[in-house]
Tab-separated table of C-alpha atoms (C1' of nucleotides) and ligand atoms in Angstrom:
chain	number	residue	atom	x	y	z
J	15	MET	CA	71.064	119.757	100.315
J	16	LEU	CA	70.452	116.067	100.937
J	17	GLY	CA	70.989	115.718	104.849
J	18	PHE	CA	70.651	113.224	106.663
J	19	GLU	CA	66.948	114.174	107.555
J	20	HIS	CA	63.871	112.103	106.954
J	21	HIS	CA	62.556	112.963	103.325
J	22	ASP	CA	59.746	111.770	100.759
J	23	HIS	CA	62.277	109.024	100.149
J	24	HIS	CA	59.300	107.700	97.102
J	25	SER	CA	59.221	110.700	95.792
J	26	CYS	CA	62.588	111.143	95.889
J	27	ILE	CA	63.120	107.737	93.667
J	28	ARG	CA	60.213	108.637	91.513
J	29	SER	CA	61.833	112.261	90.955
J	30	GLY	CA	65.673	110.743	90.404
J	31	VAL	CA	64.791	107.792	88.102
J	32	ALA	CA	62.749	110.962	85.771
J	33	ALA	CA	65.394	113.664	85.239
J	34	ALA	CA	68.319	110.701	84.436
J	35	GLU	CA	65.869	109.232	81.957
J	36	ALA	CA	64.573	113.113	81.086
J	37	HIS	CA	68.231	113.168	80.367
J	38	CYS	CA	69.493	110.674	78.668
J	39	MET	CA	66.848	111.329	75.879
J	40	ALA	CA	67.919	114.579	76.036
J	41	GLU	CA	71.741	113.182	74.868
J	42	GLY	CA	70.756	110.171	72.722
J	43	LEU	CA	72.080	108.289	76.321
J	44	GLN	CA	70.269	103.878	76.383
J	45	PHE	CA	68.975	103.732	79.637
J	46	THR	CA	69.103	100.458	79.668
J	47	PRO	CA	67.422	98.157	82.621
J	48	VAL	CA	69.798	96.923	83.761
J	49	ARG	CA	71.303	100.987	84.137
J	50	ARG	CA	67.876	101.765	84.725
J	51	ARG	CA	67.500	99.039	87.524
J	52	VAL	CA	71.868	99.972	89.218
J	53	LEU	CA	70.045	103.898	89.712
J	54	GLU	CA	67.108	102.660	91.238
J	55	ILE	CA	68.957	100.534	93.782
J	56	LEU	CA	71.017	103.191	94.562
J	57	LEU	CA	68.065	105.650	95.084
J	58	GLU	CA	66.263	102.831	97.179
J	59	ARG	CA	69.255	102.418	99.528
J	60	HIS	CA	70.102	106.004	99.774
J	61	ALA	CA	73.403	104.845	100.863
J	62	ALA	CA	77.049	103.787	99.716
J	63	LEU	CA	76.946	100.319	97.821
J	64	GLY	CA	79.862	98.619	96.420
J	65	ALA	CA	79.318	97.329	93.086
J	66	TYR	CA	79.320	93.930	94.434
J	67	ASP	CA	76.390	94.823	96.950
J	68	ILE	CA	74.514	95.962	93.837
J	69	LEU	CA	75.529	93.027	92.179
J	70	ASP	CA	73.842	90.640	95.079
J	71	VAL	CA	70.325	92.453	93.361
J	72	LEU	CA	70.967	92.050	90.116
J	73	ARG	CA	71.671	88.352	90.494
J	74	ASP	CA	68.951	87.458	92.450
J	75	GLU	CA	66.790	89.621	89.945
J	76	GLY	CA	68.370	87.850	86.748
J	77	LEU	CA	69.928	91.057	85.564
J	78	GLY	CA	73.131	89.839	85.425
J	79	SER	CA	75.449	87.587	87.617
J	80	GLN	CA	79.439	88.711	86.991
J	81	PRO	CA	81.108	91.983	88.371
J	82	PRO	CA	81.697	93.604	84.762
J	83	VAL	CA	77.804	94.303	84.305
J	84	ALA	CA	77.618	95.918	87.630
J	85	TYR	CA	80.646	97.794	86.632
J	86	ARG	CA	79.891	98.649	83.489
J	87	ALA	CA	76.396	100.234	84.849
J	88	LEU	CA	78.236	102.046	87.359
J	89	ASP	CA	80.690	102.849	84.666
J	90	PHE	CA	77.585	104.905	83.175
J	91	LEU	CA	75.785	106.499	85.704
J	92	VAL	CA	78.968	108.198	86.986
J	93	SER	CA	79.837	109.077	83.685
J	94	ASN	CA	76.828	110.593	83.411
J	95	GLY	CA	76.740	112.386	86.876
J	96	PHE	CA	73.951	110.313	88.016
J	97	ALA	CA	76.045	109.083	90.971
J	98	HIS	CA	79.644	109.077	92.432
J	99	LYS	CA	81.954	106.747	94.045
J	100	ILE	CA	83.016	107.881	97.337
J	101	GLU	CA	86.156	106.410	97.107
J	102	ARG	CA	87.031	105.946	101.079
J	103	LEU	CA	84.766	103.341	100.853
J	104	ASN	CA	85.149	102.004	97.123
J	105	ALA	CA	81.439	102.227	96.745
J	106	PHE	CA	78.651	103.959	94.618
J	107	VAL	CA	75.788	106.422	95.801
J	108	ALA	CA	72.742	108.429	93.514
J	109	CYS	CA	73.310	112.241	92.236
J	110	THR	CA	71.395	114.220	94.102
J	111	HIS	CA	71.316	116.883	92.175
J	112	MET	CA	70.979	115.182	88.926
J	113	GLY	CA	71.690	116.889	85.679
J	114	GLU	CA	73.379	119.872	88.016
J	115	ASP	CA	76.842	121.298	86.799
J	116	HIS	CA	77.772	121.243	90.608
J	117	ASN	CA	80.775	119.955	93.108
J	118	PRO	CA	79.779	117.680	95.126
J	119	ALA	CA	81.152	116.726	98.608
J	120	PHE	CA	80.389	113.897	100.823
J	121	LEU	CA	79.825	113.783	104.751
J	122	ILE	CA	80.989	109.932	105.833
J	123	CYS	CA	79.422	108.248	109.081
J	124	ARG	CA	82.355	106.340	109.971
J	125	ASP	CA	79.881	103.968	112.036
J	126	CYS	CA	76.599	102.914	109.730
J	127	ASP	CA	78.519	104.668	106.363
J	128	ALA	CA	75.324	107.035	105.840
J	129	VAL	CA	76.507	109.124	103.079
J	130	ALA	CA	74.956	113.017	102.305
J	131	GLU	CA	76.119	115.406	99.480
J	132	THR	CA	76.913	118.451	99.781
J	133	GLN	CA	78.402	121.162	97.733
J	134	ALA	CA	81.995	122.414	98.067
J	135	ASP	CA	81.921	125.235	95.720
J	136	THR	CA	84.332	127.269	98.075
J	137	ALA	CA	87.041	124.415	98.206
J	138	ARG	CA	86.569	124.057	94.940
J	139	GLY	CA	87.748	128.239	94.555
J	140	ALA	CA	90.040	127.663	97.626
J	141	LEU	CA	91.679	124.542	95.623
J	142	ALA	CA	91.847	126.160	92.151
J	143	LYS	CA	93.739	128.688	93.096
J	144	ALA	CA	96.416	127.682	95.491
J	145	ALA	CA	96.317	124.211	92.341
J	146	GLY	CA	96.796	127.585	90.334
J	147	SER	CA	99.822	129.867	91.771
J	148	THR	CA	101.720	126.087	90.729
J	149	GLY	CA	100.602	125.551	87.245
J	150	PHE	CA	98.705	122.587	87.740
J	151	ARG	CA	95.021	122.232	86.149
J	152	VAL	CA	92.173	120.932	88.191
J	153	GLU	CA	89.335	119.083	86.483
J	154	ARG	CA	88.227	117.121	89.378
J	155	LEU	CA	87.569	117.449	93.020
J	156	VAL	CA	87.051	114.724	95.670
J	157	VAL	CA	85.897	116.548	99.088
J	158	GLU	CA	85.031	113.347	101.410
J	159	ALA	CA	84.372	114.651	104.687
J	160	VAL	CA	85.126	111.484	107.472
J	161	GLY	CA	82.894	111.730	111.114
J	162	LEU	CA	79.759	110.429	112.751
J	163	CYS	CA	76.327	111.325	111.403
J	164	PRO	CA	73.845	113.249	114.107
J	165	ARG	CA	72.105	109.562	114.530
J	166	CYS	CA	75.092	108.065	115.383
J	167	GLN	CA	76.651	110.847	117.596
J	168	GLN	CA	74.144	110.032	120.498
J	169	VAL	CA	74.544	106.127	120.136
J	170	THR	CA	78.931	106.576	120.072
J	171	PRO	CA	79.095	110.195	121.385
J	172	ALA	CA	83.244	111.052	121.705
D	29	MET	CA	103.657	123.301	100.071
D	30	LEU	CA	105.612	121.206	97.674
D	31	GLY	CA	104.547	120.990	94.755
D	32	PHE	CA	106.082	119.783	91.377
D	33	GLU	CA	108.480	122.134	90.521
D	34	HIS	CA	112.618	121.095	91.928
D	35	HIS	CA	113.927	121.355	94.799
D	36	ASP	CA	117.185	119.784	96.597
D	37	HIS	CA	115.694	116.362	97.135
D	38	HIS	CA	118.947	114.496	99.044
D	39	SER	CA	118.021	116.652	101.535
D	40	CYS	CA	114.570	116.673	101.696
D	41	ILE	CA	114.760	112.779	102.045
D	42	ARG	CA	117.329	113.157	105.281
D	43	SER	CA	115.026	115.536	106.727
D	44	GLY	CA	111.565	113.939	106.633
D	45	VAL	CA	113.023	111.099	108.095
D	46	ALA	CA	114.989	112.470	110.707
D	47	ALA	CA	111.508	114.623	111.901
D	48	ALA	CA	109.629	111.646	111.932
D	49	GLU	CA	112.746	110.104	113.960
D	50	ALA	CA	112.118	113.372	116.507
D	51	HIS	CA	108.407	112.485	116.532
D	52	CYS	CA	108.954	109.029	117.313
D	53	MET	CA	111.568	109.826	119.780
D	54	ALA	CA	109.394	112.345	122.040
D	55	GLU	CA	106.172	110.009	121.512
D	56	GLY	CA	108.391	106.382	122.590
D	57	LEU	CA	107.459	105.094	118.865
D	58	GLN	CA	109.043	102.225	117.392
D	59	PHE	CA	110.692	103.354	114.631
D	60	THR	CA	111.789	100.154	112.897
D	61	PRO	CA	114.020	99.651	109.552
D	62	VAL	CA	110.870	97.854	107.904
D	63	ARG	CA	109.081	101.444	108.938
D	64	ARG	CA	112.230	104.377	108.418
D	65	ARG	CA	112.700	102.072	104.574
D	66	VAL	CA	109.047	102.232	103.520
D	67	LEU	CA	109.757	106.068	104.805
D	68	GLU	CA	112.362	106.599	102.862
D	69	ILE	CA	111.260	105.148	99.760
D	70	LEU	CA	107.836	107.053	99.702
D	71	LEU	CA	110.884	110.399	100.147
D	72	GLU	CA	112.924	109.334	97.426
D	73	ARG	CA	109.981	107.979	95.241
D	74	HIS	CA	107.937	111.875	95.811
D	75	ALA	CA	105.885	110.042	94.516
D	76	ALA	CA	102.107	108.035	94.727
D	77	LEU	CA	103.205	104.125	95.244
D	78	GLY	CA	101.174	101.091	95.770
D	79	ALA	CA	101.498	99.429	98.707
D	80	TYR	CA	102.948	96.432	96.092
D	81	ASP	CA	105.363	98.885	94.825
D	82	ILE	CA	106.979	99.335	98.097
D	83	LEU	CA	106.670	95.314	98.933
D	84	ASP	CA	108.408	94.856	95.775
D	85	VAL	CA	111.031	97.469	96.807
D	86	LEU	CA	111.457	95.057	100.497
D	87	ARG	CA	112.030	92.187	99.090
D	88	ASP	CA	114.524	92.971	96.821
D	89	GLU	CA	116.184	94.321	99.675
D	90	GLY	CA	114.978	92.258	102.354
D	91	LEU	CA	113.436	93.634	104.552
D	92	GLY	CA	110.322	91.737	104.061
D	93	SER	CA	108.514	89.537	101.685
D	94	GLN	CA	104.278	89.331	101.815
D	95	PRO	CA	101.628	92.156	102.203
D	96	PRO	CA	101.574	92.759	105.571
D	97	VAL	CA	104.803	93.617	106.162
D	98	ALA	CA	104.282	97.009	103.668
D	99	TYR	CA	100.545	98.085	105.546
D	100	ARG	CA	101.371	98.016	108.853
D	101	ALA	CA	104.146	99.424	108.048
D	102	LEU	CA	102.387	102.209	106.078
D	103	ASP	CA	99.401	102.180	108.656
D	104	PHE	CA	101.723	102.623	111.287
D	105	LEU	CA	103.102	106.015	109.035
D	106	VAL	CA	99.609	107.218	108.301
D	107	SER	CA	98.457	107.035	111.339
D	108	ASN	CA	101.860	108.985	112.714
D	109	GLY	CA	101.180	111.465	110.127
D	110	PHE	CA	104.615	110.751	107.867
D	111	ALA	CA	102.808	109.604	105.244
D	112	HIS	CA	98.770	110.293	103.982
D	113	LYS	CA	96.696	107.430	101.447
D	114	ILE	CA	95.176	108.866	98.456
D	115	GLU	CA	92.175	107.077	98.557
D	116	ARG	CA	91.567	107.810	94.582
D	117	LEU	CA	94.460	105.813	93.605
D	118	ASN	CA	94.940	103.803	96.244
D	119	ALA	CA	98.169	104.539	97.186
D	120	PHE	CA	100.732	106.505	99.757
D	121	VAL	CA	102.655	109.851	99.815
D	122	ALA	CA	105.271	110.957	102.734
D	123	CYS	CA	103.811	113.762	103.763
D	124	THR	CA	105.849	117.335	103.095
D	125	HIS	CA	104.704	118.644	106.101
D	126	MET	CA	106.387	116.321	109.226
D	127	GLY	CA	105.066	117.148	112.720
D	128	GLU	CA	102.749	120.075	112.118
D	129	ASP	CA	98.951	119.920	112.851
D	130	HIS	CA	97.736	120.419	108.646
D	131	ASN	CA	95.172	119.896	106.482
D	132	PRO	CA	96.320	118.184	103.706
D	133	ALA	CA	94.891	118.222	99.647
D	134	PHE	CA	96.282	116.689	96.964
D	135	LEU	CA	96.946	118.007	93.861
D	136	ILE	CA	97.078	114.416	91.074
D	137	CYS	CA	98.100	114.460	87.690
D	138	ARG	CA	96.230	111.664	85.984
D	139	ASP	CA	98.869	111.219	83.120
D	140	CYS	CA	101.278	111.004	85.967
D	141	ASP	CA	100.576	110.648	89.050
D	142	ALA	CA	102.861	113.430	90.875
D	143	VAL	CA	100.775	114.539	93.612
D	144	ALA	CA	101.891	117.371	95.152
D	145	GLU	CA	100.430	118.205	98.721
D	146	THR	CA	98.973	121.328	100.080
D	147	GLN	CA	96.757	123.263	102.299
D	148	ALA	CA	92.376	122.325	102.324
D	149	ASP	CA	92.406	124.883	105.655
D	150	THR	CA	89.079	127.013	103.565
D	151	ALA	CA	87.568	123.886	102.417
D	152	ARG	CA	87.751	122.207	105.985
D	153	GLY	CA	86.020	125.431	107.315
D	154	ALA	CA	83.774	125.441	104.986
D	155	LEU	CA	82.762	121.937	104.755
D	156	ALA	CA	83.172	122.103	108.239
D	157	LYS	CA	79.992	124.829	108.515
D	158	ALA	CA	77.993	123.066	105.741
D	159	ALA	CA	77.672	119.844	107.448
D	160	GLY	CA	77.425	121.253	111.235
D	161	SER	CA	73.646	122.157	109.556
D	162	THR	CA	73.050	119.000	109.597
D	163	GLY	CA	74.440	118.455	113.066
D	164	PHE	CA	77.092	115.932	110.890
D	165	ARG	CA	80.901	116.383	113.243
D	166	VAL	CA	83.395	116.485	110.523
D	167	GLU	CA	86.499	114.716	111.869
D	168	ARG	CA	89.023	113.585	109.079
D	169	LEU	CA	88.748	115.356	105.586
D	170	VAL	CA	90.206	114.174	102.829
D	171	VAL	CA	90.771	115.972	99.029
D	172	GLU	CA	92.104	114.907	96.218
D	173	ALA	CA	91.951	117.068	93.114
D	174	VAL	CA	92.454	114.971	89.805
D	175	GLY	CA	94.281	117.438	87.045
D	176	LEU	CA	96.991	117.785	85.153
D	177	CYS	CA	99.814	118.689	86.123
D	178	PRO	CA	102.221	121.304	84.220
D	179	ARG	CA	105.160	118.578	82.467
D	180	CYS	CA	101.796	116.281	81.512
D	181	GLN	CA	100.029	119.602	80.403
D	182	GLN	CA	102.831	120.963	78.035
D	183	VAL	CA	103.040	116.566	76.434
D	184	THR	CA	98.759	116.248	76.879
D	185	PRO	CA	97.618	119.236	75.803
D	186	ALA	CA	93.855	119.960	75.773
Y	1	DT	C1'	116.510	87.475	133.487
Y	2	DG	C1'	112.021	87.961	132.833
Y	3	DC	C1'	107.573	89.700	131.668
Y	4	DG	C1'	103.973	91.933	128.994
Y	5	DA	C1'	103.370	94.442	124.769
Y	6	DT	C1'	105.166	95.157	120.233
Y	7	DT	C1'	106.286	94.282	116.365
Y	8	DT	C1'	107.675	90.845	112.137
Y	9	DG	C1'	107.311	86.484	109.551
Y	10	DT	C1'	104.288	83.636	107.009
Y	11	DT	C1'	99.788	81.771	105.477
Y	12	DA	C1'	95.756	81.885	104.062
Y	13	DT	C1'	91.928	84.252	102.230
Y	14	DA	C1'	88.624	89.063	101.401
Y	15	DG	C1'	87.451	92.052	98.272
Y	16	DT	C1'	87.590	95.285	94.505
Y	17	DA	C1'	88.753	95.943	89.826
Y	18	DT	C1'	89.444	94.977	85.329
Y	19	DA	C1'	91.252	92.608	79.976
Y	20	DA	C1'	89.235	90.003	76.618
Y	21	DC	C1'	86.284	88.293	73.565
Y	22	DA	C1'	81.753	85.767	72.095
Y	23	DT	C1'	76.874	87.579	71.698
Y	24	DA	C1'	73.634	90.005	71.533
Y	25	DT	C1'	70.581	94.601	70.675
Y	26	DC	C1'	70.057	99.300	68.609
Y	27	DA	C1'	70.287	102.821	65.621
Y	28	DT	C1'	70.275	104.280	60.333
Y	29	DC	C1'	70.038	104.181	56.314
Y	30	DA	C1'	70.297	102.396	51.803
H	18	DT	C1'	63.044	95.915	55.127
H	19	DG	C1'	67.135	94.560	55.867
H	20	DA	C1'	72.382	94.850	55.944
H	21	DT	C1'	75.472	97.873	58.731
H	22	DG	C1'	78.116	99.218	62.239
H	23	DA	C1'	77.907	100.905	66.728
H	24	DT	C1'	76.145	100.162	71.444
H	25	DA	C1'	75.682	97.240	75.583
H	26	DT	C1'	75.348	92.379	77.723
H	27	DG	C1'	76.961	87.596	78.842
H	28	DT	C1'	81.033	85.442	80.485
H	29	DT	C1'	85.708	83.585	81.826
H	30	DA	C1'	89.762	84.393	83.517
H	31	DT	C1'	92.947	87.340	86.292
H	32	DA	C1'	95.176	91.048	88.521
H	33	DC	C1'	95.293	94.113	91.846
H	34	DT	C1'	93.862	95.706	96.801
H	35	DA	C1'	93.273	94.683	101.161
H	36	DT	C1'	92.788	91.758	105.892
H	37	DA	C1'	92.854	88.100	109.139
H	38	DA	C1'	94.898	84.902	112.165
H	39	DC	C1'	98.452	82.638	114.281
H	40	DA	C1'	103.165	81.692	115.120
H	41	DA	C1'	107.679	83.559	116.643
H	42	DA	C1'	111.538	86.930	117.692
H	43	DT	C1'	111.656	91.899	119.484
H	44	DC	C1'	111.331	95.515	122.719
H	45	DG	C1'	111.082	98.203	126.709
H	46	DC	C1'	110.933	97.741	131.254
H	47	DA	C1'	110.868	95.724	135.766
N	29	ZN	ZN1	65.514	109.708	99.462
N	30	ZN	ZN1	76.016	107.370	111.797
N	31	ZN	ZN1	111.906	115.822	97.744
N	32	ZN	ZN1	102.353	114.912	85.128
DNA sequence: TGCGATTTGTTATAGTATAACATATCATCA
DNA sequence: TGATGATATGTTATACTATAACAAATCGCA
């Protein structure tokens, strides 16, 4: 899991983009400049970004200035598993398990909005079981934990 | 768990309101007409309702006509555990475990927006463990499963 | 009754997201 | 290569969700 710790962020961006590009190539999807750039922005910041934050960057770079441009790119990235939407924040993050089939769960710091992605396999199993007994069929699962990241626990104890 | 099945809805409304009222009495909280009515509306519909849906009802009944009226009542209900917010839908549902300390999880039908509340204890345990290893401290947990309810599986197979 | 705290009323505005349609680009094949 | 249908982008307008700020009313309690 990619958490709150340090890491080689430069290579993390490069490999993320590369994985997405490879996947698009393989699937015949168009990895257009806007889509690529939005993914890069998400990877660069490594945090939850609102659609309008992303749009601001795109606008500065002349890649688009209206909301639909950002939302469409984000829809593409989310649909193809390159990014996730954090419902709690109305924001988006790059996926840290590009291409792998996984059950993402997110740890969201209520102080600094940092987001870490981890796995929710156990949760999915338990939920699917409970749901199954009522006849409900689970298709997607949103798991978002809100709390304090290690960094903010020092600044804001209690 | 209160699922998608039939139940004595009339008594379900009454007991929900009664439980909230009792809790407010015990805690010295003001269970005002607007707050009571919003809880009743949520219990009556037994579905996820947007703040503006609720506001429409309040307006018809002369209980308030501006967004803050609905949002304040909802904040009160959510803060005190009488209702939950469904992040995925930007909507609210009455709690089905009034007063009990619990880890709610929701089963959301993507077709009819019906919502059932169940328990996410296993998920919470697993998440807290995974999070703990990174130093993250979980305070609240959002678990929302999106899929098809029994009813909609018949109408919309596949 | 008086006073501080809480709740409600109201206006205005901020923030998030999509509908609809015109234009441009891409992918393919005749 | 050049036509063509599909996909993606540009743009305008608007819908939906949520909160800030302040005034007025009400409540809880001394
Ligand atoms: Zn990184
Ligand atoms: Zn933090
Ligand atoms: Zn009921
Ligand atoms: Zn349904």
